Amino acid sequence: MAGEPKDLIWKNREHLILGDEVSTSQDSSAAGSSSSSASASAKRPEEHPAGFDRRGFLKASGFTLFLSALTGCEKWGKEVSLGMVNPSKGVIPGRAQTYASVCGGCSAACGVLIKSRDGRPIKLEGNPLHPLSRGGLCAVGQASILGLYDSRRTKLKPMIAGKASTWEALDEQLRQQLDKVRLSGGSVRFLTGSITSPTTRNLIQDFLKSFPDGKHVVYDALSSSAILDAHQRTHGQRVLPRYRLDQADLIVSFDADFLGTWISPVEYTAAYQTHRAPTQKDPRMSHHVHFESRLSITGSKADERVVVTPEELKAQIAGLAVQIAKLAGVNIPMKAPVQAADTSELAQGLWKARGKSLVLSGCQDTQVQVLVNFINHTLENYGKTLDLAQSSSQRQGNDAQLQELLKEINSGKVSALFVAGVDPLYELPLAKDFSKSIGTVVRFAERMDASAALASSEGGFFCPVSNEMESWSDSEPVNGVVCVNQPTLRALGDTRPLSVTLSNLMGSPNSDYQVVRAYWEKNVFSRKKDGPAGSFQAFWDKAVHDGCVEVEATPGDLKPFNMGALQDAPALTAASGMTLVLYPKVGLLDGRHAYNPWLQELPDPISKLTWDNYACLSPAKAKAMGVADGDVIGVGLPGKTELKLPAFIQPGQHDDIVAVALGYGSEASKRFDQIGPQWLEKRPTLGANGLVGAHAAGLLDLSGPTIRYEQNGVTLKVTGTRHPLATSQLYSYITVPDHLALPGLKRREAVLETTLAEWASKKDDKHAGHGHGREHDNGMWPDDHHTQQGKRWGMLIDLNKCTGCSACVIACQAENNIPVVGKDEVRRGRDMHWMRIDRYYAEREEKGKGKGQGQQGGSVDVAFQPMLCHHCDNAPCETVCPVLATAHSSEGLNEQIYNRCVGTRYCANNCPYKVRRFNWFKYRHDDETQNLALNPDVTVRSRGVMEKCSFCVQRIQEAKIEAKRIGTPLADGDIQPACQQSCPAQAIVFGDANDPGSQISTLRKDSRHYHVLEELNIRPSVGYMRLVRGHGHPGAGTDKGSNHG
Amino acid sequence: MLMRFAGSLSVTIALLLGLLISTGALIISATSSYHLPGNRQGYRPEQPIAYSHRLHAGELGIACLYCHSGAEKSRHAEIPAAATCMNCHGFVKSSLGALRAEEAKAGKEKRKVVPPQSEELSKLYAYLGLDANGKPDPKGTLKPIPWVKIHRLPDYVYFDHRAHLAVGVACQKCHGPIESMERVQQFSDLSMGWCVNCHRLANLSGINGLKVNASTDCVTCHY
């Protein structure tokens, strides 16, 4: 922390919004109204559950006692052990195999290692050999294992006109239908999302060639069409560049949430973090300037964050383009527009960092993207920070073609429509009956969704598609990096890969394996880097083993930069009134994973809310409207159905913005009707509409050439009803107001931060290596209590690298059999995540302006802090356990022994980090098939037992025993807990702190290292690396408000 | 008054009845086994195939790891795949004694030797989808053998065979004289006290004269 702590105080959201008047602890039963103080919640009696009075309690407990007396006796019955009949090659019962493959969670196509036990996959991990994802895997990828074991998926049958049928019948009938189409010369359209698999793309092309008029139409629900279109205009080819964030010293992002949800977040995070961890030897860091209207996690990590409306954002880009043109001495046919913020210093900085800078934009206006291309071109960034030779295929959507297709359908031109993967009826604002005039509709999907309705009538075919873990495929996320997607088990249901159905229809039945292998032999092998030497078999085997192989990129057809594209200046309209911003959330994205309970319960990194989408309003706007968190407001646009959503007050957001997450209100969320424990006081997880959240995609703008996520002229109406929200942070917090605080009591800072300039100049050495220092060292434990010899496990988390993306949260959930509890239990503060990410806000005063009076949305600093069991040497939990169910291991682990625990919860009370979780119920998977994803190496905890992070002790044990078996000592890095393995930013380091050569020992000597609550003398094993802010970076940018130096 | 009397009488009867039942239950449980709940020392269930460890491990001296090869490599010692049996029983279809006896008998009766069929082996062949003689049977289906589990640890215990084999703990240390058991029984009580005692002793006196580090941390087995 630079300077005096009182300059910059980490606050929770309530303080930020309401000031210091919030002082009362909140009743956890009313935790849904997370911002209201106790008096406010008293005004809303409907949030108090129906009373369960003392008499009722006694009656119920008496009855329970009686029942337990009746059923308490249990006998250990006969149990059968089934061995294999014929041994499977390489399968050793009890040992895990890993198979390299490709993640199917989104179109970023990260590399995964599928961990398989006894022939069934149980966990996905990042593949360190993958050149893009570099061993990281996001929350969506981690959670996709539940998609494999989804009983609603595996029960699906191929369907003809909505009736269950067989594949043979479907093939036969569909072939006849298509023959008719072929003879009549009708148009065939194949609608998909971005397909990174070259084999599948090729197969679709071959299939469509057999029709007189066949066309493959690609769209993305989270579209980047404008970027591709802009490159068509400026570079003569519709390509998406590969953004090389690891090559950039100065990153300027205009509303591109590249660390959260934009195109390929794991790849970008892995590249971004390489320049975000300054060391004492090399105290340099890339500089990141971010323009946005709502608060995204990328914005929270930015060194400078400028809050502008989407319309102002375009003006900013245009202004920057004019300034860069002036600096470069280029004439462009454009005048500088009026800008919300001054970008002249930024332009200077960019000009200085030519070739080492990168300008990104998520804007869906093609002409604005042309300007971004112009800026990058003028700054000589192409070929350095933007790679067009190794172009990306992670987004191929062409919104113009989609528009054309919709027109064709409406005019009745399309005779046969294939829809694979994407769910247009859910993702786009389309009428349910838009397909009436199509003769044949073939729907390929993993589960029944909104678009399955297309294939439910006469002439409709529904083909259940195998999961990516059940089929062979491949992927080429960027030109020249090809990956093999291999199956790890036989299809669980009566499903088939798309490639098999297509090759059947083409009259040459092939297995998915044959299709992929044949394509590789013909098209990929010839691109091998070291020439044609060697056999294809060896090449293929290596690719399957490693998961990916780098080959020569296919040459593009790039033209020199076309200045003529700048002729059409973007239309800059001055916005008035409120603008609606539709955004994807980390986890649910466009809603394709709405069936996934882990992702539904994953707290949003910024809002910390689960199980809902909501209308985010800035504190000032909410005050003006007189709404509090959970007050339902109607979000209306002319000509569209009004959307009713609970309001949520979001600091750091522009006052003229209302932001709503996409991906909710999906039919798939109906299944959560019975999720969570069923008991007397249970309140439903689903909203009044019978779904999780509200369907916001209906408000998308399809009228322009590209899908627009922002729309001006939105009306907000206060309805007077309430919809409780479930937050995973800030339930029942206790804050002592300053005037009541005991004399001498200090505010304890969990997050410490400094600025790069301060830290590099070593001005703040007083904190070096320590947080606040121990207040006293007269502990009750003897000195030899601490492990001095042997292993001593410790963890270190770099707060500067951590982006709050929450991959670790789901990785931990998958590894440690952590249950889903449902919305109501989250509201009661009973979420079970062992790893949680605390999000803190700090308000920074701007020069010459008072608090909160600076730029729009205020200068809000955000910090993310992963919080887990600290395995304290002097653990407060251990001293209070009456049954020694939590004890200390000789290797420094704080052990939680479930079979000993009697559930007093004293330990959770005494834990200063609040990381212990109690099993209030026997939590079960609502879908029993998903029990197959349970990790057999971790006990499934029962009701009445405390649990918490174990540092993945099952992995420690496995590695130790395996090392003992092989006879080699454990090396540093052999053991990776699930959170560390998954972290795309590599922010987590785990190792033996007693080993002077280990990475953790080295990092602990760094002056950025500190312990949270070190003053309590509990000696935690988890340390943090301080945040380093790049405010006032000498290289670039405006020096806004870093007065806390 | 009468009502109240009747009420207290019924309560007394109910109490007496309850006492009687619970005492009875206690007596039954105490006489049937002296073990603590969950302790199945001496458990010797009948198996679907009367496989004899005495014959195979004892008399024939087949190494334990020939069938239980997982013990070296994995947490589980592994129940051998049924196909493992066929490594020998593809050829050996009856015991030597039975074959000699048949040969003698056939010699006496001056007829061709009819190889005797082992009833137990026929069961094995049936699981493998073969006919009674171990020949391929088109109607046969593959079925795993439902061996009855003897050594069972609670779900919250993670025992690992690998660690014990790596330091040279003999199988018999825990499983008893398995090579002399016709039908296998649980030799040790598999209680936590029994585990921890051995770990402590091993730390004091080593195993086979070698110093070992047998951890007694809770998380060695519980996680």
mmCIF file of N, CA, C and O in Angstrom, chain A residues 76, chain B residues 33-41 189 191:
data_model
loop_
_atom_site.group_PDB
_atom_site.id
_atom_site.type_symbol
_atom_site.label_atom_id
_atom_site.label_comp_id
_atom_site.label_asym_id
_atom_site.label_seq_id
_atom_site.Cartn_x
_atom_site.Cartn_y
_atom_site.Cartn_z
ATOM 1 N N TRP A 76 -24.014 -53.794 7.660
ATOM 2 C CA TRP A 76 -23.066 -53.752 6.569
ATOM 3 C C TRP A 76 -23.333 -54.965 5.691
ATOM 4 O O TRP A 76 -23.022 -56.088 6.047
ATOM 5 N N SER B 33 -21.799 -61.327 17.722
ATOM 6 C CA SER B 33 -20.446 -60.941 17.350
ATOM 7 C C SER B 33 -19.871 -60.089 18.470
ATOM 8 O O SER B 33 -20.561 -59.277 19.061
ATOM 9 N N TYR B 34 -18.596 -60.238 18.710
ATOM 10 C CA TYR B 34 -17.963 -59.429 19.748
ATOM 11 C C TYR B 34 -17.301 -58.206 19.159
ATOM 12 O O TYR B 34 -16.652 -57.464 19.836
ATOM 13 N N HIS B 35 -17.457 -58.049 17.852
ATOM 14 C CA HIS B 35 -16.732 -56.969 17.183
ATOM 15 C C HIS B 35 -17.446 -55.644 17.309
ATOM 16 O O HIS B 35 -18.656 -55.597 17.473
ATOM 17 N N LEU B 36 -16.669 -54.622 17.185
ATOM 18 C CA LEU B 36 -17.249 -53.286 17.136
ATOM 19 C C LEU B 36 -18.022 -53.151 15.827
ATOM 20 O O LEU B 36 -17.748 -53.879 14.869
ATOM 21 N N PRO B 37 -18.960 -52.236 15.773
ATOM 22 C CA PRO B 37 -19.714 -52.094 14.530
ATOM 23 C C PRO B 37 -18.771 -51.806 13.368
ATOM 24 O O PRO B 37 -17.853 -50.989 13.484
ATOM 25 N N GLY B 38 -18.979 -52.474 12.279
ATOM 26 C CA GLY B 38 -18.144 -52.236 11.110
ATOM 27 C C GLY B 38 -16.936 -53.141 11.028
ATOM 28 O O GLY B 38 -16.311 -53.232 9.985
ATOM 29 N N ASN B 39 -16.606 -53.797 12.114
ATOM 30 C CA ASN B 39 -15.443 -54.677 12.089
ATOM 31 C C ASN B 39 -15.872 -56.052 11.602
ATOM 32 O O ASN B 39 -16.704 -56.705 12.218
ATOM 33 N N ARG B 40 -15.284 -56.500 10.504
ATOM 34 C CA ARG B 40 -15.703 -57.785 9.959
ATOM 35 C C ARG B 40 -14.534 -58.773 9.940
ATOM 36 O O ARG B 40 -14.405 -59.560 9.013
ATOM 37 N N GLN B 41 -13.706 -58.689 10.953
ATOM 38 C CA GLN B 41 -12.586 -59.622 11.019
ATOM 39 C C GLN B 41 -13.153 -61.047 10.988
ATOM 40 O O GLN B 41 -14.111 -61.354 11.684
ATOM 41 N N ASP B 189 -8.382 -56.762 11.515
ATOM 42 C CA ASP B 189 -9.678 -56.103 11.750
ATOM 43 C C ASP B 189 -9.834 -54.833 10.916
ATOM 44 O O ASP B 189 -10.914 -54.262 10.850
ATOM 45 N N SER B 191 -9.053 -51.882 11.391
ATOM 46 C CA SER B 191 -9.482 -50.692 12.131
ATOM 47 C C SER B 191 -8.393 -49.635 12.042
ATOM 48 O O SER B 191 -7.252 -49.933 11.688
#
